[in-house]
RNA sequence: GGAGCGUUGGUCAAGGGGUUAAGACGCAUCCCUUUCACGGAUGAAUCACGGGUUCGAUUCCCGUACGCUCUACCA
């Protein structure tokens, strides 16, 4: 086991948007694989035909691509253990189910869904288990002849695991240590459905075996069914071949408790999916981190810190650093509440850390949306550099810098009207002439001229700065006002002064 | 109801028998900045509760409470 090549897998069910928690599971898989020079595999668990959603699979790969967590083997790029889509592996599973029946670890069950529904209604807390299976219609209660007859006339059936009585199944979890289960308390899970498809329980162990998975990461919600999987491993392939389990803590909603859901995001106004997801049935789009203006670096970083840290207090990690420093021992046992404010802080940090050229293309669409045409990349970089520390997410660049590209739509004259007077009016009128004659157009000289003029007019620069800012920006925000003037240029600066001057006279 | 898992500030969390119980986010106040932001400073936790063990428990043990997950021919 130790010298086997590490192989891990992410096994999503393509039923809709890719949840935060799913991406974190991918991330931990990926980090572990890369750290051990192993392989990261994506296997599509589409055994429930009733839950097929058009486009959901492609969407998952788009998300992984965006995050930079690309698998070595998957349905899209193939691999030595293809196919990687369980629906295309349907024939494989049945033989294993049959093998279990032969060995007495599983049995045919002919109870219809309606009959089971009735039992559940009639008997409180009904479970199909070692006690109740005697009252059900299955190959344990029917004579061999009757079973054969039902089988030969195509009576629908499922195959269930026959949970042993009074056995202890031990799960050695890499995060939680030893967890024990009493098999008498487990029920006889369906392994093979009436449509011939396996359930998750069968498929996961068969495929993990066939694909030679060495370490299996999954959400904590799977822990209660671990005994089923471990038993299956024991019956089918031997415990020595079983991957090592790691059940990851859940990501919880920010208010109250419980798993974070898509609904919580909608309710509280933040994304839960990695990327925008449009439900083909309803046409409704659920917003994603990407479209909200998150950098994948920040998104991945934030996810890694939800349930893991390296103990040093460092919080900003590149993917490469995460690969180097990741360790299962330092994964938390308890769930973590998702904090959108902190998520934005991560993004802000990455916006400062990365060169603006590296993500300028990602902010362009937001300018386009606001009908601002970016024609000069160098100018865009300069502006981004000036405003980036005020931006948490990509769309903030538009709000923080639109005035660099077009005249402000609104001038907040109310903020200066109270202290406006003839002296100021005259100062700015004269400033226009000074600016027209300025030989060197940079922030330093602009500021010098401005202050000299203020002194000549016996006005305090402080009284003039805010009006000047309002003229250029339209509001009380933005970088240093002389940087703005220097950047937008002589013509625009003068034009904006004139414009506000007119407004103030009116 | 049953089983399993979990529980350090509002949130993420470090620490793990003796500490002034780190740090980050957020919040509040202040400084810097003639805007906003950045940066800096300061403030806020009897480590869920109750028993043990111990000279000493937030740290070890046992209970209790609370929360969560699962309990489908869904994953």
XYZ file of C-alpha atoms (C1' of nucleotides) in Angstrom:
581
model
C 0.000 0.000 0.000
C 2.717 2.482 1.019
C 4.713 2.248 -2.155
C 1.711 2.283 -4.429
C 1.249 5.356 -6.513
C -1.237 7.738 -4.930
C -4.510 7.913 -6.830
C -7.436 9.988 -5.626
C -10.763 10.740 -7.148
C -13.498 13.323 -7.068
C -16.785 11.662 -7.843
C -19.528 14.199 -8.388
C -23.056 13.514 -9.384
C -23.909 15.814 -12.291
C -27.186 17.142 -11.011
C -26.654 20.899 -10.874
C -24.293 23.642 -9.771
C -20.962 22.840 -8.178
C -21.142 23.719 -4.506
C -18.371 25.329 -2.441
C -18.009 22.163 -0.429
C -17.614 20.145 -3.594
C -14.832 22.384 -4.785
C -13.104 22.080 -1.444
C -13.291 18.305 -1.702
C -11.737 18.605 -5.154
C -9.063 20.877 -3.744
C -8.073 18.552 -0.938
C -7.976 15.654 -3.361
C -5.862 17.658 -5.746
C -3.440 18.943 -3.110
C -2.925 15.485 -1.708
C -2.370 13.967 -5.137
C 0.071 16.636 -6.255
C 1.985 16.522 -3.017
C 2.511 12.814 -3.446
C 3.155 12.996 -7.177
C 0.005 11.012 -7.641
C -2.991 11.204 -9.932
C -6.204 13.108 -9.549
C -9.153 11.507 -11.264
C -12.680 12.690 -11.874
C -15.326 10.030 -12.107
C -18.884 10.969 -12.900
C -21.397 9.254 -10.662
C -24.475 9.388 -12.831
C -26.170 6.194 -11.744
C -29.449 7.927 -11.002
C -31.052 8.300 -14.379
C -33.954 10.202 -12.933
C -31.647 12.989 -11.873
C -29.892 13.547 -15.155
C -29.420 17.242 -15.833
C -28.388 18.483 -19.237
C -25.098 20.334 -19.194
C -24.299 19.610 -15.579
C -21.288 17.465 -16.357
C -19.697 19.966 -18.717
C -20.341 22.645 -16.129
C -18.363 20.710 -13.513
C -15.364 20.528 -15.812
C -15.676 24.228 -16.592
C -15.545 24.958 -12.886
C -12.496 22.776 -12.354
C -10.820 24.452 -15.292
C -11.514 27.879 -13.838
C -10.153 26.834 -10.445
C -7.069 25.356 -12.019
C -7.795 21.945 -10.522
C -7.649 19.824 -13.628
C -7.750 16.033 -13.414
C -5.312 13.696 -15.137
C -8.009 11.172 -15.898
C -11.662 11.937 -16.564
C -14.435 11.346 -19.073
C -13.250 14.320 -21.102
C -9.605 13.371 -21.477
C -9.871 9.658 -20.866
C -7.280 7.520 -19.129
C -6.217 3.931 -18.565
C -9.332 3.079 -16.562
C -11.949 4.463 -18.935
C -14.834 4.848 -19.057
C -15.033 7.339 -16.191
C -18.756 7.751 -16.335
C -20.613 5.188 -14.253
C -23.577 5.087 -16.582
C -21.164 3.713 -19.194
C -19.900 1.105 -16.755
C -23.312 -0.288 -15.981
C -22.493 -3.861 -17.034
C -19.524 -4.036 -14.712
C -21.407 -3.711 -11.479
C -23.924 -6.479 -11.811
C -21.357 -9.259 -11.751
C -20.079 -8.024 -8.413
C -23.587 -7.852 -7.038
C -24.158 -11.412 -8.219
C -20.910 -12.518 -6.682
C -22.106 -11.158 -3.357
C -25.356 -13.060 -3.704
C -23.426 -16.242 -4.414
C -21.303 -15.790 -1.359
C -24.359 -15.119 0.764
C -23.530 -11.498 1.473
C -26.389 -10.155 -0.576
C -29.827 -11.239 -1.719
C -32.582 -10.536 -4.199
C -35.451 -8.437 -2.937
C -38.733 -8.193 -4.784
C -40.582 -5.736 -2.597
C -42.006 -2.971 -4.741
C -41.415 0.661 -3.892
C -45.114 0.922 -3.062
C -44.926 -1.968 -0.604
C -41.936 -0.436 1.109
C -43.666 2.898 1.265
C -46.564 1.227 2.998
C -44.310 -0.456 5.502
C -42.639 2.827 6.265
C -45.999 4.361 6.875
C -47.306 1.515 8.985
C -44.201 0.793 11.026
C -42.518 3.691 12.764
C -38.836 4.017 11.817
C -39.054 1.080 9.469
C -35.714 -0.092 8.191
C -34.972 -2.943 5.827
C -32.612 -4.812 8.136
C -31.792 -8.123 9.761
C -35.011 -8.031 11.750
C -37.475 -6.928 9.128
C -36.113 -8.738 6.098
C -37.868 -11.889 7.348
C -41.208 -10.197 6.728
C -40.282 -9.014 3.261
C -40.330 -10.600 -0.163
C -36.817 -11.677 -0.962
C -34.568 -14.626 -1.689
C -34.118 -15.131 2.036
C -37.826 -15.723 2.647
C -38.839 -17.233 -0.694
C -38.034 -20.770 -1.752
C -35.254 -21.161 -4.341
C -37.853 -22.229 -6.854
C -39.985 -19.172 -6.258
C -36.962 -16.936 -6.616
C -35.993 -18.640 -9.845
C -39.472 -18.237 -11.158
C -39.626 -14.545 -10.367
C -36.240 -14.063 -11.954
C -37.209 -15.945 -15.087
C -40.434 -14.033 -15.608
C -38.645 -10.746 -15.230
C -40.117 -9.652 -11.947
C -38.336 -6.438 -11.011
C -35.867 -6.912 -8.197
C -33.079 -5.174 -6.374
C -30.045 -6.706 -4.750
C -29.503 -5.785 -1.124
C -26.523 -6.277 1.100
C -27.191 -8.737 3.911
C -25.857 -6.896 6.900
C -24.387 -9.332 9.414
C -25.590 -9.318 12.999
C -23.483 -8.280 15.957
C -20.323 -7.512 14.119
C -18.188 -4.476 14.661
C -16.933 -2.682 11.604
C -14.026 -0.350 12.195
C -13.269 2.607 9.985
C -9.799 4.082 10.300
C -10.404 7.600 9.191
C -7.390 9.774 8.471
C -9.098 12.774 10.028
C -11.194 11.287 12.791
C -9.229 8.266 13.849
C -11.021 5.039 14.612
C -14.789 4.998 14.221
C -16.728 1.867 15.086
C -20.106 0.673 13.911
C -22.339 -2.121 15.073
C -23.653 -3.925 11.999
C -26.885 -4.852 13.758
C -27.808 -1.203 13.637
C -27.189 -0.834 9.909
C -29.820 -1.583 7.322
C -29.708 -3.721 4.191
C -28.839 -1.070 1.639
C -29.791 -1.557 -1.976
C -26.727 -2.343 -4.047
C -28.246 -2.884 -7.453
C -31.398 -1.062 -8.441
C -34.305 -2.473 -10.386
C -33.135 -0.647 -13.513
C -29.855 -2.550 -13.355
C -27.856 0.449 -12.233
C -25.791 0.199 -9.074
C -26.401 2.512 -6.158
C -23.599 4.692 -4.913
C -22.677 2.071 -2.332
C -21.818 -0.601 -4.843
C -20.449 1.673 -7.527
C -18.087 3.512 -5.242
C -16.349 0.400 -4.002
C -16.230 -1.356 -7.342
C -14.842 1.687 -9.123
C -12.439 2.639 -6.394
C -11.091 -0.874 -6.648
C -10.983 -1.012 -10.428
C -9.456 2.449 -10.680
C -6.926 1.616 -7.981
C -7.848 4.502 -5.740
C -5.539 4.730 -2.736
C -7.098 7.545 -0.712
C -10.754 8.460 -0.657
C -11.843 11.956 0.409
C -15.512 12.705 0.781
C -17.863 14.800 2.877
C -18.660 13.873 6.437
C -22.225 13.102 5.446
C -20.910 9.784 4.126
C -19.538 8.576 7.413
C -22.712 6.738 8.488
C -22.593 4.608 5.342
C -18.911 3.792 5.674
C -19.633 0.402 7.283
C -21.514 -0.666 4.156
C -18.564 0.257 1.997
C -16.042 -1.359 4.269
C -18.033 -4.579 4.396
C -18.285 -4.584 0.626
C -14.544 -4.127 0.340
C -14.055 -6.974 2.712
C -16.398 -9.304 0.791
C -15.257 -8.354 -2.685
C -11.637 -7.283 -2.764
C -10.121 -7.555 0.674
C -9.518 -4.854 3.245
C -5.833 -4.641 2.400
C -6.719 -3.170 -0.969
C -9.163 -0.648 0.427
C -8.307 3.040 0.068
C -7.716 5.073 3.181
C -10.744 7.125 4.082
C -10.888 10.788 4.979
C -14.256 12.267 5.827
C -14.058 16.036 5.485
C -15.899 18.387 7.820
C -18.931 20.157 6.442
C -19.148 23.791 5.384
C -21.936 25.350 7.391
C -24.295 28.252 6.793
C -23.175 31.588 8.348
C -26.267 32.014 10.482
C -27.631 29.186 12.529
C -26.199 25.741 11.889
C -26.469 23.136 9.214
C -24.943 22.531 5.823
C -24.500 25.541 3.591
C -26.982 25.339 0.737
C -27.694 27.176 -2.465
C -30.728 28.621 -0.740
C -28.599 30.196 1.985
C -26.631 32.049 -0.638
C -29.758 33.387 -2.265
C -31.215 34.330 1.086
C -28.082 36.073 2.353
C -26.862 37.455 -0.952
C -23.660 35.615 -1.700
C -22.625 32.908 -4.141
C -22.410 29.252 -3.181
C -21.546 27.781 -6.568
C -18.143 28.160 -8.189
C -19.603 29.537 -11.413
C -22.983 30.712 -12.623
C -25.321 27.788 -13.048
C -28.468 27.934 -15.129
C -30.978 25.238 -14.412
C -32.103 23.999 -17.823
C -35.513 23.047 -16.479
C -36.430 26.396 -14.957
C -34.035 28.724 -16.723
C -33.069 30.174 -13.337
C -29.463 31.208 -12.912
C -27.696 30.869 -9.611
C -24.715 33.155 -9.313
C -21.183 31.888 -8.945
C -17.976 33.168 -7.412
C -16.415 33.648 -10.804
C -19.128 35.921 -12.082
C -19.304 37.773 -8.798
C -15.774 38.869 -9.507
C -13.602 36.474 -7.575
C -10.174 35.427 -8.726
C -9.714 31.659 -8.824
C -6.541 32.070 -6.756
C -8.539 33.730 -4.008
C -11.436 31.314 -4.230
C -9.181 28.304 -3.892
C -7.150 29.936 -1.126
C -10.276 30.776 0.833
C -11.611 27.249 0.474
C -8.364 25.724 1.684
C -8.525 27.792 4.855
C -12.023 26.551 5.594
C -11.082 23.567 7.691
C -7.342 23.570 7.261
C -4.365 25.728 8.232
C -0.651 25.136 8.470
C -0.379 26.328 12.068
C 1.862 29.266 11.246
C -0.815 31.920 11.009
C -0.207 32.389 7.303
C -3.456 32.807 5.429
C -2.523 33.747 1.893
C -1.309 30.725 -0.019
C -0.771 30.106 -3.694
C -1.854 26.758 -5.065
C 1.793 25.738 -5.251
C 2.331 26.598 -1.574
C -0.790 24.682 -0.653
C 0.521 21.639 -2.476
C 3.733 21.839 -0.502
C 2.209 22.497 2.899
C -1.054 20.587 2.865
C -1.407 17.899 5.492
C -4.351 15.722 6.394
C -3.394 15.765 10.070
C -4.149 19.465 10.195
C -7.645 19.199 8.771
C -10.257 20.152 11.339
C -12.826 17.731 12.600
C -15.562 20.281 13.174
C -17.547 22.035 10.474
C -16.808 25.650 9.600
C -19.327 28.392 9.015
C -18.873 30.142 5.730
C -18.074 33.858 6.076
C -18.585 35.900 2.929
C -16.825 38.938 4.392
C -13.710 36.891 4.883
C -14.052 35.479 1.388
C -13.986 39.006 0.016
C -10.952 39.777 2.140
C -9.120 36.891 0.486
C -10.044 38.258 -2.902
C -8.923 41.744 -1.947
C -5.588 40.336 -0.844
C -5.101 38.540 -4.136
C -6.083 41.633 -6.085
C -3.191 43.420 -4.371
C -0.786 40.514 -4.671
C -1.166 39.754 -8.354
C 0.088 42.157 -11.056
C -2.910 43.976 -12.503
C -1.970 42.867 -16.015
C -2.661 39.329 -14.907
C -6.334 39.949 -14.247
C -7.078 43.015 -16.361
C -8.812 40.858 -18.952
C -11.148 39.632 -16.279
C -12.302 43.123 -15.346
C -12.929 44.197 -18.922
C -16.303 42.454 -19.187
C -17.539 44.458 -16.220
C -16.575 47.689 -17.973
C -18.295 46.500 -21.111
C -21.407 45.821 -19.086
C -21.313 49.402 -17.930
C -20.901 50.519 -21.558
C -17.372 51.703 -20.975
C -15.095 50.979 -23.861
C -11.532 50.061 -22.985
C -9.284 50.829 -25.929
C -5.938 51.281 -24.242
C -4.568 48.476 -22.098
C -1.661 50.506 -20.746
C -4.097 53.138 -19.549
C -6.294 50.479 -17.971
C -3.335 49.026 -16.075
C -2.401 52.454 -14.799
C -5.912 53.110 -13.577
C -6.211 49.666 -11.990
C -2.968 50.236 -10.167
C -4.361 53.475 -8.802
C -7.651 52.050 -7.524
C -7.011 48.388 -6.771
C -6.640 48.781 -3.031
C -10.232 50.001 -2.915
C -11.530 46.909 -4.721
C -12.666 43.664 -3.171
C -14.247 42.038 -6.190
C -13.742 42.674 -9.891
C -16.877 44.775 -10.517
C -15.591 47.215 -7.905
C -13.086 48.409 -10.488
C -15.901 49.894 -12.520
C -17.415 51.748 -9.592
C -13.997 52.917 -8.455
C -12.644 54.050 -11.769
C -15.362 54.806 -14.312
C -14.479 58.515 -14.061
C -11.085 57.748 -15.554
C -12.812 56.706 -18.733
C -15.755 59.041 -18.971
C -16.994 62.229 -17.419
C -18.785 61.569 -14.154
C -22.470 61.163 -14.701
C -23.433 62.811 -11.454
C -21.601 65.654 -9.733
C -22.162 65.713 -6.001
C -22.408 69.487 -5.799
C -24.346 69.258 -2.554
C -21.138 68.323 -0.741
C -19.470 71.597 -1.654
C -22.378 73.974 -2.118
C -22.468 74.928 1.551
C -19.007 76.450 1.576
C -18.932 77.662 -1.962
C -18.191 81.345 -2.535
C -17.009 83.853 -5.097
C -13.380 83.464 -4.060
C -13.440 79.769 -4.860
C -15.286 80.332 -8.051
C -12.560 82.742 -9.063
C -9.797 80.413 -7.953
C -10.979 77.637 -10.194
C -11.622 79.973 -13.094
C -8.044 81.013 -12.829
C -6.867 77.464 -12.268
C -8.135 76.647 -15.719
C -5.790 79.232 -17.218
C -2.885 77.941 -15.161
C -3.560 74.402 -16.276
C -3.763 75.457 -19.879
C -0.251 76.827 -19.555
C 1.253 74.006 -17.447
C 4.336 72.658 -19.140
C 4.812 69.452 -17.190
C 1.609 67.474 -16.698
C 2.252 65.246 -13.724
C 0.827 64.891 -10.247
C 3.761 66.521 -8.509
C 3.790 69.690 -10.607
C 0.041 69.913 -10.635
C -0.030 69.834 -6.872
C 2.719 72.445 -6.656
C 0.936 74.829 -9.005
C -2.347 74.259 -7.233
C -0.925 75.073 -3.838
C 0.975 78.115 -5.038
C -2.170 79.446 -6.577
C -4.115 78.770 -3.410
C -1.532 80.741 -1.437
C -1.754 83.604 -3.912
C -5.513 83.648 -3.454
C -5.122 83.412 0.319
C -7.174 80.249 0.391
C -6.328 77.105 2.298
C -5.601 74.147 -0.018
C -7.821 72.051 2.196
C -10.868 74.083 1.247
C -10.093 73.587 -2.403
C -9.214 69.914 -2.504
C -12.703 68.576 -1.987
C -14.260 70.815 -4.655
C -11.509 69.808 -7.054
C -12.149 66.159 -6.310
C -15.879 66.520 -6.794
C -15.222 68.152 -10.136
C -13.003 65.365 -11.387
C -14.597 62.341 -9.741
C -18.164 63.388 -9.127
C -18.083 62.146 -5.530
C -16.056 61.817 -2.374
C -13.923 58.845 -3.253
C -11.003 57.760 -5.355
C -7.208 58.063 -5.347
C -5.213 61.216 -4.756
C -6.815 63.986 -6.693
C -3.627 65.103 -8.452
C -2.989 61.553 -9.594
C -6.402 61.639 -11.145
C -5.791 64.912 -12.905
C -2.429 63.690 -14.114
C -3.981 60.511 -15.437
C -7.071 61.838 -17.177
C -5.047 64.615 -18.818
C -5.259 68.313 -19.376
C -8.281 68.408 -21.600
C -10.522 66.299 -19.421
C -9.406 68.077 -16.271
C -10.185 71.488 -17.627
C -13.436 70.339 -19.102
C -14.595 68.937 -15.779
C -13.657 72.081 -13.867
C -15.623 74.171 -16.302
C -18.590 71.884 -16.109
C -18.877 72.035 -12.336
C -18.234 75.733 -12.307
C -21.281 76.136 -14.479
C -23.307 73.980 -12.167
C -22.248 76.053 -9.184
C -23.267 79.294 -10.851
C -26.667 78.032 -11.782
C -36.685 7.333 17.560
C -31.665 5.164 16.287
C -26.533 5.542 14.884
C -22.276 8.444 13.968
C -19.630 12.948 14.258
C -18.646 17.501 16.491
C -18.275 21.797 20.449
C -11.633 27.667 22.003
C -14.198 35.307 21.057
C -19.820 37.284 16.293
C -16.815 34.206 12.345
C -12.151 31.442 10.726
C -8.765 29.626 14.189
C -3.380 28.667 17.061
C -2.271 26.273 21.341
C -2.774 21.253 24.227
C -1.503 19.884 31.930
C 1.288 25.595 34.636
C 0.624 31.028 28.802
C -1.139 37.975 29.935
C -5.285 31.790 25.697
C -1.581 33.609 19.235
C -3.144 35.501 14.639
C -6.917 36.752 10.809
C -11.976 38.538 9.310
C -15.798 41.611 11.000
C -17.159 45.461 14.584
C -15.989 49.985 17.668
C -12.662 54.013 18.831
C -8.194 56.507 17.566
C -3.764 57.802 14.372
C -2.124 58.562 9.285
C -4.393 60.541 4.932
C -7.170 68.181 3.364
C -12.008 62.143 0.018
C -12.450 56.925 0.062
C -9.309 53.022 0.667
C -4.569 51.105 2.388
C -1.483 51.071 6.683
C -0.856 51.520 12.102
C -2.829 51.452 17.298
C -6.376 50.117 20.982
C -10.862 47.324 22.770
C -13.942 43.009 23.555
C -13.248 34.789 25.420
C -14.284 33.056 33.046
C -11.698 27.695 26.060
C -20.488 24.360 26.236
C -21.756 22.400 31.316
C -20.970 18.857 35.498
C -17.956 15.423 37.756
C -13.310 13.145 38.316
C -7.391 12.388 37.750
C -3.628 15.986 39.329
C 0.008 20.357 43.423
C -2.372 22.443 38.947
C -6.919 21.551 33.869
C -8.994 25.046 28.130
C -5.668 20.862 27.464
C -6.402 13.804 30.087
C -10.920 10.503 31.601
C -16.296 9.896 32.360
C -20.964 11.816 31.981
C -24.614 15.728 30.456
C -26.308 19.378 27.218
C -26.477 21.395 22.596
C -25.631 21.203 17.346
C -25.021 18.651 12.912
C -24.991 14.454 9.445
C -27.199 9.982 8.044
C -31.359 6.858 8.622
C -34.391 6.441 -0.253
C -34.318 1.381 -5.766
C -30.325 10.238 -4.226
C -25.614 10.926 -4.215
